[in-house]
Coordinates of N, CA, C and O and ligand atoms in Angstrom, one line a residue:
X1 N 63.7 -139.5 78.2 CA 64.2 -138.9 77.0 C 64.6 -140.1 76.0 O 64.2 -140.1 74.8
X2 N 65.2 -141.0 76.4 CA 65.7 -142.1 75.5 C 64.5 -143.0 74.9 O 64.6 -143.2 73.7
X3 N 63.6 -143.4 75.7 CA 62.5 -144.1 75.1 C 61.7 -143.2 74.0 O 61.3 -143.8 73.0
X4 N 61.6 -141.9 74.3 CA 60.9 -141.1 73.3 C 61.7 -141.1 71.9 O 61.0 -141.2 70.8
X5 N 63.0 -140.9 72.1 CA 63.8 -140.9 70.9 C 63.6 -142.2 70.0 O 63.5 -142.3 68.8
X6 N 63.6 -143.3 70.8 CA 63.6 -144.6 70.2 C 62.2 -144.7 69.5 O 62.2 -145.2 68.4
X7 N 61.1 -144.2 70.0 CA 59.8 -144.4 69.5 C 59.8 -143.6 68.3 O 59.2 -143.9 67.2
X8 N 60.5 -142.4 68.3 CA 60.4 -141.6 67.1 C 61.1 -142.3 65.9 O 60.8 -142.2 64.9
X9 N 62.2 -142.9 66.4 CA 63.1 -143.6 65.1 C 62.3 -144.7 64.7 O 62.1 -144.8 63.5
X10 N 61.6 -145.5 65.5 CA 60.8 -146.6 65.0 C 59.6 -146.0 64.1 O 59.2 -146.7 63.1
X11 N 59.1 -144.9 64.4 CA 58.1 -144.3 63.6 C 58.7 -144.0 62.3 O 58.1 -144.3 61.3
X12 N 59.8 -143.5 62.3 CA 60.6 -143.2 60.9 C 60.7 -144.4 60.1 O 60.5 -144.4 59.0
X13 N 61.2 -145.5 60.8 CA 61.4 -146.8 60.1 C 60.1 -147.1 59.6 O 60.0 -147.5 58.3
X14 N 59.0 -147.2 60.3 CA 57.7 -147.6 59.9 C 57.3 -146.7 58.6 O 56.8 -147.3 57.5
X15 N 57.6 -145.5 58.7 CA 57.1 -144.6 57.5 C 57.9 -144.9 56.3 O 57.3 -145.1 55.3
X16 N 59.1 -145.3 56.5 CA 60.0 -145.5 55.2 C 59.5 -146.9 54.7 O 59.4 -147.0 53.5
X17 N 59.3 -147.9 55.5 CA 58.8 -149.3 55.2 C 57.4 -148.9 54.4 O 57.3 -149.5 53.4
X18 N 56.6 -148.1 54.9 CA 55.4 -147.8 54.3 C 55.5 -147.3 52.9 O 54.8 -147.6 51.9
X19 N 56.5 -146.3 52.7 CA 56.6 -145.7 51.4 C 57.1 -146.7 50.5 O 56.8 -146.7 49.1
X20 N 58.0 -147.6 50.9 CA 58.7 -148.6 50.1 C 57.6 -149.5 49.6 O 57.5 -150.0 48.4
X21 N 56.7 -149.9 50.4 CA 55.5 -150.8 50.0 C 54.7 -150.2 48.9 O 54.2 -150.6 48.0
X22 N 54.4 -148.8 49.3 CA 53.7 -148.0 48.3 C 54.3 -148.0 46.9 O 53.6 -148.3 45.9
X23 N 55.6 -147.8 46.8 CA 56.3 -147.9 45.6 C 56.4 -149.2 45.0 O 56.0 -149.1 43.7
X24 N 56.4 -150.2 45.7 CA 56.3 -151.5 45.1 C 54.9 -151.8 44.5 O 54.7 -152.3 43.4
X25 N 54.0 -151.3 45.2 CA 52.5 -151.6 44.8 C 52.3 -150.7 43.4 O 51.6 -151.2 42.6
X26 N 52.8 -149.5 43.4 CA 52.7 -148.6 42.2 C 53.4 -149.4 41.1 O 52.9 -149.4 39.9
X27 N 54.7 -149.8 41.3 CA 55.4 -150.4 40.2 C 54.7 -151.6 39.7 O 54.6 -151.7 38.4
X28 N 54.1 -152.4 40.6 CA 53.4 -153.5 40.1 C 52.1 -153.0 39.3 O 51.8 -153.6 38.2
X29 N 51.5 -152.0 39.8 CA 50.3 -151.5 39.1 C 50.6 -150.9 37.7 O 49.7 -151.2 36.8
X30 N 51.7 -150.4 37.6 CA 52.1 -150.0 36.3 C 52.2 -150.9 35.1 O 52.0 -150.7 34.1
X31 N 52.3 -152.2 35.7 CA 52.5 -153.3 34.7 C 51.0 -153.5 34.0 O 51.1 -154.1 32.9
X32 N 50.1 -153.2 34.6 CA 48.7 -153.3 34.0 C 48.0 -152.0 34.1 O 47.3 -151.7 34.9
X33 N 48.3 -151.2 33.0 CA 47.7 -149.9 33.0 C 47.0 -149.8 31.6 O 47.6 -150.1 30.6
X34 N 45.7 -149.8 31.7 CA 44.9 -149.7 30.4 C 45.4 -148.8 29.5 O 45.7 -147.5 29.9
X35 N 45.6 -149.1 28.2 CA 46.2 -148.0 27.2 C 47.7 -148.2 27.1 O 48.2 -147.5 26.1
X36 N 48.3 -148.9 28.0 CA 49.8 -149.0 28.0 C 50.4 -150.4 27.7 O 49.9 -151.4 28.3
X37 N 51.2 -150.5 26.7 CA 51.8 -151.7 26.3 C 53.4 -151.7 26.6 O 53.9 -150.8 26.5
X38 N 53.7 -153.0 27.2 CA 55.1 -153.1 27.5 C 55.8 -153.9 26.3 O 55.3 -155.0 26.1
X39 N 57.0 -153.4 26.0 CA 57.7 -154.1 24.9 C 59.1 -154.4 25.4 O 59.7 -153.4 26.0
X40 N 59.7 -155.6 25.4 CA 61.1 -155.8 25.6 C 61.6 -156.3 24.3 O 61.2 -157.4 23.8
X41 N 62.6 -155.5 23.8 CA 63.2 -155.9 22.6 C 64.7 -156.3 22.8 O 65.4 -155.5 23.5
X42 N 65.1 -157.4 22.3 CA 66.5 -157.7 22.5 C 67.2 -158.4 21.2 O 66.4 -159.1 20.5
X43 N 68.4 -157.8 20.9 CA 69.2 -158.5 19.7 C 70.2 -159.2 20.5 O 71.1 -158.9 21.2
X44 N 70.3 -160.6 20.2 CA 71.2 -161.6 20.7 C 71.6 -162.4 19.5 O 70.8 -163.3 18.9
X45 N 72.9 -162.4 19.2 CA 73.4 -163.1 18.0 C 72.5 -162.8 16.8 O 72.5 -161.6 16.6
X46 N 71.9 -163.7 16.1 CA 71.2 -163.4 14.9 C 69.7 -163.3 15.2 O 68.9 -163.3 14.3
X47 N 69.4 -163.3 16.5 CA 68.0 -163.2 16.8 C 67.5 -161.9 17.3 O 68.1 -161.2 18.2
X48 N 66.3 -161.4 16.7 CA 65.6 -160.3 17.4 C 64.5 -160.8 18.1 O 63.4 -161.3 17.4
X49 N 64.4 -160.5 19.4 CA 63.3 -161.1 20.2 C 62.5 -159.9 20.7 O 63.1 -158.8 21.2
X50 N 61.2 -160.0 20.6 CA 60.4 -159.0 21.1 C 59.4 -159.6 22.0 O 58.6 -160.7 21.6
X51 N 59.2 -159.1 23.3 CA 58.2 -159.5 24.2 C 57.3 -158.6 24.4 O 57.5 -157.4 24.7
X52 N 55.9 -158.9 24.1 CA 54.8 -157.9 24.3 C 54.0 -158.2 25.4 O 53.6 -159.4 25.6
X53 N 53.7 -157.3 26.3 CA 52.8 -157.5 27.4 C 51.7 -156.4 27.4 O 52.0 -155.3 27.5
X54 N 50.4 -156.9 27.3 CA 49.3 -155.8 27.2 C 48.2 -156.2 28.0 O 47.8 -157.4 28.1
X55 N 47.6 -155.2 28.7 CA 46.3 -155.5 29.3 C 45.3 -156.0 28.1 O 45.3 -155.4 26.9
X56 N 44.5 -156.9 28.4 CA 43.5 -157.3 27.4 C 42.7 -156.2 27.0 O 42.3 -156.1 25.7
X57 N 42.4 -155.4 27.9 CA 41.5 -154.1 27.6 C 42.0 -153.4 26.3 O 41.4 -152.8 25.7
X58 N 43.4 -153.2 26.3 CA 44.1 -152.4 25.4 C 43.9 -153.1 23.9 O 44.0 -152.3 22.9
X59 N 43.7 -154.3 23.8 CA 43.8 -155.0 22.4 C 42.4 -155.6 22.3 O 42.2 -156.0 21.1
X60 N 41.6 -155.6 23.3 CA 40.3 -156.3 23.0 C 39.1 -155.5 23.5 O 38.1 -155.5 22.9
X61 N 39.3 -154.7 24.5 CA 38.1 -153.8 24.9 C 37.5 -154.5 26.1 O 36.7 -153.7 26.8
X62 N 37.7 -155.6 26.6 CA 37.2 -156.2 27.7 C 38.1 -157.3 28.3 O 39.1 -157.7 27.6
X63 N 38.0 -157.5 29.5 CA 39.0 -158.6 30.2 C 38.3 -159.6 30.9 O 38.5 -159.8 32.0
X64 N 37.5 -160.4 30.1 CA 36.7 -161.5 30.6 C 36.4 -162.5 29.5 O 36.7 -162.2 28.3
X65 N 36.0 -163.6 29.6 CA 35.6 -164.5 28.7 C 34.5 -164.0 27.7 O 33.6 -163.2 28.2
X66 N 34.5 -164.1 26.4 CA 33.5 -163.5 25.6 C 32.1 -164.2 25.9 O 32.0 -165.3 26.2
X67 N 31.1 -163.4 25.7 CA 29.7 -163.8 26.0 C 28.8 -164.0 24.9 O 27.8 -164.5 24.9
X68 N 29.3 -163.2 23.9 CA 28.4 -163.3 22.6 C 29.2 -163.7 21.5 O 30.4 -163.6 21.4
X69 N 28.6 -164.0 20.4 CA 29.2 -164.4 19.1 C 30.1 -163.2 18.7 O 31.3 -163.5 18.1
X70 N 29.6 -162.1 18.9 CA 30.4 -161.0 18.3 C 31.7 -160.8 19.2 O 32.7 -160.5 18.7
X71 N 31.5 -161.0 20.4 CA 32.8 -161.0 21.3 C 33.8 -162.0 21.1 O 34.9 -161.9 21.1
X72 N 33.1 -163.2 20.8 CA 34.0 -164.4 20.3 C 34.9 -164.0 19.0 O 36.1 -164.3 19.0
X73 N 34.1 -163.4 18.1 CA 34.8 -162.9 16.9 C 35.9 -162.0 17.2 O 37.1 -162.0 16.6
X74 N 35.6 -161.1 18.1 CA 36.6 -159.9 18.4 C 37.9 -160.7 19.1 O 39.0 -160.3 18.8
X75 N 37.6 -161.7 20.0 CA 38.8 -162.4 20.5 C 39.5 -163.2 19.3 O 40.9 -163.0 19.3
X76 N 38.8 -163.8 18.5 CA 39.6 -164.5 17.3 C 40.3 -163.5 16.5 O 41.6 -163.8 16.2
X77 N 39.8 -162.3 16.2 CA 40.5 -161.2 15.4 C 41.7 -160.8 16.2 O 42.8 -160.5 15.7
X78 N 41.5 -160.5 17.5 CA 42.7 -159.9 18.4 C 43.9 -161.0 18.4 O 45.0 -160.6 18.1
X79 N 43.4 -162.3 18.4 CA 44.5 -163.3 18.5 C 45.3 -163.4 17.1 O 46.5 -163.5 17.1
X80 N 44.4 -163.4 16.1 CA 45.1 -163.4 14.7 C 46.0 -162.2 14.5 O 47.1 -162.4 14.0
X81 N 45.5 -161.1 14.8 CA 46.3 -160.0 14.6 C 47.6 -159.9 15.6 O 48.7 -159.7 15.1
X82 N 47.5 -160.5 16.8 CA 48.7 -160.3 17.7 C 49.7 -161.5 17.2 O 50.9 -161.3 17.4
X83 N 49.1 -162.4 16.6 CA 50.2 -163.5 16.2 C 50.8 -163.2 14.9 O 51.8 -163.8 14.5
X84 N 50.3 -162.1 14.2 CA 50.9 -161.8 12.9 C 52.2 -160.8 13.1 O 52.2 -159.7 12.8
X85 N 53.2 -161.5 13.6 CA 54.4 -160.7 13.9 C 55.0 -160.0 12.7 O 55.5 -158.9 12.8
X86 N 55.0 -160.5 11.5 CA 55.4 -159.8 10.3 C 54.6 -158.6 9.9 O 55.2 -157.8 9.1
X87 N 53.5 -158.6 10.3 CA 52.6 -157.3 10.0 C 52.9 -156.3 11.2 O 52.9 -155.1 10.9
X88 N 52.9 -156.9 12.4 CA 53.0 -156.0 13.5 C 54.3 -155.2 13.6 O 54.3 -154.1 14.0
X89 N 55.3 -155.9 13.3 CA 56.7 -155.5 13.6 C 57.6 -155.5 12.2 O 57.5 -156.5 11.5
X90 N 58.3 -154.3 11.9 CA 59.0 -154.3 10.8 C 60.6 -153.9 11.2 O 60.7 -152.6 11.4
X91 N 61.4 -154.8 11.4 CA 62.9 -154.5 11.4 C 63.4 -153.8 10.3 O 62.9 -154.2 9.2
X92 N 64.2 -152.8 10.4 CA 64.7 -152.1 9.1 C 65.5 -153.0 8.3 O 66.1 -154.0 8.8
X93 N 65.5 -152.8 6.9 CA 65.9 -153.7 5.9 C 67.4 -154.1 6.1 O 67.7 -155.2 5.7
X94 N 68.1 -153.1 6.8 CA 69.6 -153.4 6.8 C 69.9 -154.8 7.6 O 70.8 -155.5 7.4
X95 N 68.9 -155.1 8.6 CA 69.0 -156.3 9.3 C 68.9 -157.6 8.6 O 69.2 -158.6 9.1
X96 N 68.2 -157.5 7.5 CA 67.8 -158.7 6.7 C 67.2 -159.9 7.6 O 67.6 -160.9 7.7
X97 N 66.1 -159.2 8.3 CA 65.4 -160.2 9.2 C 64.2 -160.9 8.7 O 63.5 -160.3 7.7
X98 N 63.9 -162.1 9.2 CA 62.7 -162.8 8.7 C 61.9 -163.3 10.0 O 62.5 -163.7 10.9
X99 N 60.7 -163.0 9.9 CA 59.8 -163.4 11.1 C 59.8 -165.0 11.2 O 59.5 -165.6 10.2
X100 N 60.0 -165.6 12.4 CA 60.0 -166.9 12.5 C 58.8 -167.4 13.2 O 58.2 -168.3 12.9
X101 N 58.5 -166.8 14.4 CA 57.5 -167.4 15.3 C 56.9 -166.4 16.3 O 57.6 -165.5 16.7
X102 N 55.7 -166.6 16.7 CA 55.0 -165.9 17.7 C 54.4 -166.9 18.6 O 53.7 -167.9 18.1
X103 N 54.5 -166.7 20.0 CA 54.0 -167.5 21.0 C 53.1 -166.7 21.9 O 53.6 -165.6 22.4
X104 N 51.8 -167.0 22.0 CA 50.9 -166.1 22.7 C 50.4 -166.9 24.0 O 50.0 -168.0 23.9
X105 N 50.3 -166.0 25.0 CA 49.6 -166.6 26.3 C 48.7 -165.6 26.8 O 48.9 -164.3 26.9
X106 N 47.5 -166.1 27.3 CA 46.6 -165.1 27.9 C 45.7 -165.9 28.8 O 45.4 -167.0 28.5
X107 N 45.4 -165.3 30.0 CA 44.4 -165.9 30.9 C 43.1 -166.3 30.2 O 42.4 -167.2 30.7
X108 N 42.8 -165.5 29.2 CA 41.5 -165.7 28.4 C 41.6 -166.9 27.5 O 40.4 -167.7 27.5
X109 N 42.7 -167.4 27.2 CA 42.7 -168.6 26.3 C 43.3 -169.7 26.9 O 43.3 -171.0 26.6
X110 N 44.2 -169.4 28.0 CA 45.0 -170.6 28.7 C 44.1 -171.6 29.4 O 44.4 -172.8 29.3
X111 N 43.0 -171.2 30.0 CA 42.3 -172.0 30.7 C 40.7 -172.0 30.4 O 40.0 -171.3 31.2
X112 N 40.5 -172.4 29.4 CA 39.1 -172.4 29.0 C 38.1 -173.1 29.8 O 36.9 -172.8 29.8
X113 N 38.6 -174.0 30.7 CA 37.7 -174.8 31.3 C 37.4 -174.2 32.7 O 36.5 -174.6 33.5
X114 N 38.1 -173.0 33.0 CA 37.9 -172.3 34.3 C 37.3 -170.9 34.0 O 37.7 -170.0 34.5
X115 N 36.2 -171.0 33.2 CA 35.6 -169.7 32.8 C 35.3 -168.9 34.1 O 35.6 -167.7 34.2
X116 N 34.6 -169.6 35.0 CA 34.1 -168.8 36.1 C 35.3 -168.2 37.0 O 35.2 -167.0 37.5
X117 N 36.4 -169.1 37.1 CA 37.5 -168.5 37.9 C 38.1 -167.3 37.1 O 38.5 -166.3 37.8
X118 N 38.1 -167.3 35.8 CA 38.9 -166.3 35.0 C 37.9 -165.1 35.1 O 38.5 -164.0 35.2
X119 N 36.6 -165.2 35.2 CA 35.7 -164.0 35.3 C 35.9 -163.3 36.7 O 35.5 -162.2 36.8
X120 N 36.3 -164.1 37.6 CA 36.5 -163.5 39.0 C 37.8 -162.4 39.1 O 37.8 -161.6 39.8
X121 N 38.8 -162.7 38.1 CA 40.0 -162.0 38.1 C 39.5 -160.5 37.7 O 38.7 -160.3 36.8
X122 N 40.2 -159.5 38.2 CA 39.9 -158.2 37.9 C 40.5 -157.8 36.7 O 39.9 -157.0 35.9
X123 N 41.6 -158.2 36.3 CA 42.3 -157.8 35.2 C 43.1 -159.1 34.4 O 43.5 -160.0 35.2
X124 N 43.2 -159.1 33.1 CA 43.7 -160.1 32.3 C 44.7 -159.4 31.3 O 44.4 -158.3 30.8
X125 N 45.8 -160.2 31.2 CA 46.8 -159.7 30.3 C 46.8 -160.7 29.1 O 46.3 -161.8 29.1
X126 N 47.6 -160.1 28.0 CA 48.0 -161.1 27.0 C 49.6 -160.8 26.8 O 50.0 -159.7 26.9
X127 N 50.3 -161.9 26.7 CA 51.7 -161.9 26.6 C 52.1 -162.6 25.2 O 51.6 -163.7 24.9
X128 N 52.9 -162.0 24.5 CA 53.2 -162.6 23.1 C 54.8 -162.4 23.0 O 55.4 -161.4 23.3
X129 N 55.4 -163.5 22.5 CA 57.0 -163.5 22.3 C 57.1 -163.6 20.7 O 56.5 -164.6 20.2
X130 N 57.8 -162.8 20.1 CA 58.0 -162.8 18.8 C 59.5 -163.1 18.5 O 60.4 -162.5 19.2
X131 N 59.8 -163.8 17.6 CA 61.3 -164.1 17.2 C 61.5 -163.8 15.6 O 60.8 -164.3 14.8
X132 N 62.5 -163.1 15.4 CA 62.9 -162.8 14.0 C 64.3 -163.4 14.0 O 65.2 -163.3 14.9
X133 N 64.7 -163.9 12.7 CA 66.1 -164.3 12.5 C 66.7 -163.3 11.5 O 66.1 -163.1 10.6
X134 N 67.9 -162.8 11.8 CA 68.5 -161.7 11.0 C 69.8 -162.1 10.6 O 70.7 -162.5 11.3
X135 N 70.0 -161.8 9.2 CA 71.3 -162.2 8.8 C 72.4 -161.2 9.0 O 73.5 -161.4 9.1
X136 N 71.9 -160.0 9.2 CA 72.9 -159.0 9.7 C 72.3 -158.1 10.9 O 72.0 -156.9 10.8
X137 N 72.1 -158.9 12.1 CA 71.4 -158.2 13.3 C 72.0 -157.0 13.7 O 71.5 -156.1 14.2
X138 N 73.3 -157.0 13.7 CA 74.1 -155.9 14.3 C 74.0 -154.6 13.4 O 74.3 -153.5 13.9
X139 N 73.5 -154.6 12.2 CA 73.2 -153.5 11.3 C 71.8 -153.0 11.6 O 71.4 -151.9 11.1
X140 N 71.1 -153.5 12.7 CA 69.7 -153.0 12.7 C 69.7 -151.6 13.4 O 70.5 -151.6 14.4
X141 N 68.9 -150.8 13.0 CA 69.0 -149.3 13.5 C 67.6 -149.1 14.1 O 67.4 -148.3 15.0
X142 N 66.6 -149.6 13.5 CA 65.1 -149.2 13.9 C 64.3 -150.5 13.9 O 64.6 -151.5 13.1
X143 N 63.1 -150.3 14.7 CA 62.1 -151.4 14.7 C 60.8 -150.6 14.7 O 60.5 -149.8 15.5
X144 N 60.1 -150.7 13.5 CA 58.8 -150.0 13.4 C 57.7 -151.0 13.7 O 57.8 -152.3 13.8
X145 N 56.5 -150.5 14.3 CA 55.4 -151.3 14.7 C 54.1 -150.8 14.3 O 53.9 -149.5 14.0
X146 N 53.1 -151.6 14.2 CA 51.7 -151.2 13.8 C 50.7 -151.2 14.9 O 49.6 -151.3 14.7
X147 N 51.3 -151.2 16.1 CA 50.4 -151.5 17.4 C 49.4 -150.3 17.4 O 48.1 -150.5 17.7
X148 N 49.7 -149.1 17.3 CA 48.8 -148.0 17.4 C 47.7 -148.0 16.2 O 46.5 -147.7 16.4
X149 N 48.3 -148.5 15.0 CA 47.3 -148.4 13.8 C 46.4 -149.6 14.0 O 45.1 -149.4 13.7
X150 N 46.8 -150.8 14.6 CA 45.9 -151.9 14.7 C 45.0 -152.0 15.9 O 44.0 -152.5 16.0
X151 N 45.4 -151.4 17.0 CA 44.6 -151.4 18.3 C 44.5 -149.9 18.7 O 45.3 -149.4 19.4
X152 N 43.3 -149.5 18.4 CA 43.0 -147.9 18.7 C 43.1 -147.6 20.2 O 43.3 -146.5 20.6
X153 N 42.9 -148.7 21.0 CA 42.9 -148.3 22.5 C 44.4 -148.2 23.1 O 44.5 -147.9 24.3
X154 N 45.4 -148.6 22.4 CA 46.6 -148.4 22.9 C 47.1 -147.0 22.7 O 47.0 -146.5 21.6
X155 N 47.5 -146.3 23.9 CA 48.0 -145.0 23.8 C 49.5 -144.7 23.9 O 49.9 -143.8 23.5
X156 N 50.2 -145.7 24.6 CA 51.6 -145.6 24.9 C 52.2 -146.9 24.9 O 51.7 -147.9 25.3
X157 N 53.5 -146.9 24.5 CA 54.3 -148.1 24.6 C 55.5 -147.7 25.4 O 56.3 -146.8 25.1
X158 N 55.7 -148.7 26.5 CA 56.9 -148.4 27.2 C 57.9 -149.6 26.8 O 57.4 -150.7 27.0
X159 N 59.0 -149.3 26.3 CA 59.8 -150.2 25.7 C 61.2 -150.3 26.4 O 61.7 -149.2 26.8
X160 N 61.8 -151.5 26.6 CA 63.1 -151.7 26.9 C 63.9 -152.3 25.8 O 63.4 -153.3 25.3
X161 N 64.9 -151.6 25.5 CA 65.7 -152.2 24.3 C 67.1 -152.6 24.7 O 67.7 -151.8 25.4
X162 N 67.5 -153.8 24.5 CA 68.8 -154.3 24.7 C 69.4 -154.9 23.6 O 69.0 -155.8 22.9
X163 N 70.7 -154.2 23.1 CA 71.3 -154.7 21.9 C 72.8 -154.9 22.5 O 73.1 -154.4 23.5
X164 N 73.7 -155.4 21.5 CA 75.0 -155.5 21.9 C 75.7 -153.9 22.2 O 76.7 -153.9 22.8
X165 N 75.0 -153.0 21.6 CA 75.5 -151.6 21.7 C 75.1 -151.1 23.0 O 75.6 -149.9 23.4
X166 N 74.2 -151.6 23.7 CA 73.7 -150.9 25.0 C 72.3 -151.2 25.3 O 71.5 -151.7 24.4
X167 N 71.8 -150.7 26.3 CA 70.3 -150.6 26.7 C 69.7 -149.4 26.8 O 70.3 -148.4 27.1
X168 N 68.4 -149.4 26.5 CA 67.6 -147.9 26.7 C 66.2 -148.3 27.0 O 65.7 -149.3 26.7
X169 N 65.6 -147.4 27.6 CA 64.3 -147.2 27.8 C 63.6 -146.2 26.9 O 64.2 -145.2 26.7
X170 N 62.5 -146.6 26.1 CA 62.0 -145.7 25.2 C 60.4 -145.6 25.4 O 59.9 -146.8 25.6
X171 N 59.9 -144.5 25.4 CA 58.5 -144.4 25.5 C 58.0 -143.9 24.1 O 58.4 -142.8 23.7
X172 N 56.9 -144.5 23.6 CA 56.3 -144.0 22.4 C 55.0 -143.8 22.7 O 54.2 -144.6 23.1
X173 N 54.6 -142.5 22.4 CA 53.3 -142.0 22.6 C 52.6 -142.1 21.2 O 53.2 -141.8 20.1
X174 N 51.3 -142.4 21.2 CA 50.5 -142.5 19.9 C 50.8 -141.2 19.3 O 50.6 -140.1 19.8
X175 N 51.1 -141.2 17.8 CA 51.1 -142.3 16.9 C 52.6 -142.7 16.6 O 52.8 -143.3 15.5
X176 N 53.6 -142.4 17.4 CA 54.9 -142.8 17.1 C 55.1 -144.3 16.9 O 54.7 -145.1 17.6
X177 N 55.7 -144.5 15.7 CA 55.8 -145.9 15.3 C 57.2 -146.5 15.1 O 57.3 -147.7 14.7
X178 N 58.2 -146.0 15.7 CA 59.6 -146.4 15.5 C 60.4 -146.4 16.7 O 60.6 -145.4 17.4
X179 N 60.9 -147.6 17.1 CA 61.9 -147.7 18.2 C 63.3 -147.7 17.6 O 63.7 -148.1 16.4
X180 N 64.3 -147.0 18.4 CA 65.6 -147.0 17.9 C 66.2 -148.2 18.5 O 66.3 -148.5 19.7
X181 N 67.0 -149.0 17.6 CA 67.8 -150.1 18.1 C 69.3 -149.5 17.9 O 69.6 -148.4 17.4
X182 N 70.2 -150.3 18.4 CA 71.7 -149.8 18.1 C 72.1 -148.9 19.1 O 73.1 -148.0 18.7
X183 N 71.7 -149.0 20.3 CA 72.4 -148.1 21.4 C 72.3 -146.7 21.6 O 71.7 -146.0 20.8
Ligands
ZN1 ZN1 42.7 -154.4 33.4

């Protein structure tokens, strides 16, 4: 009887471990879901920081090195649009914010010399960090965005917002254009 019990228990343990691994795999998969963009928005001191993470598919339509002049143009357009923080994001006027900088990273542009390696990857992301400087950051109530307007393939934005007033998770479905700040 005792050995049988033990084997049943180890079965249960294996099952739980299996489910946990599945959960981890799904959580990781969620990070790269075509049509979904992740935003991390944080107010710290006089800084409004926005981190954008998107599958290249959602902002470009393909996830490999460009092969034609038209595709290269698409890449240039996409990069220019994503770097335009002052157009992409509008903190509400109460915050008196000024766009300062955008930093962009992508497997597509980071290693131009390893085309063949990049092409073997199944998926590529683009990450952009935006920084706004705000004279009255604590008065910010909303942050509007143009992501749906500028990138037709984006369907949903999963956002995490952290301000001195608290943290929240917000999901914007096309065409919702405004995140709530201020807890
Ligand atoms: Zn992908």
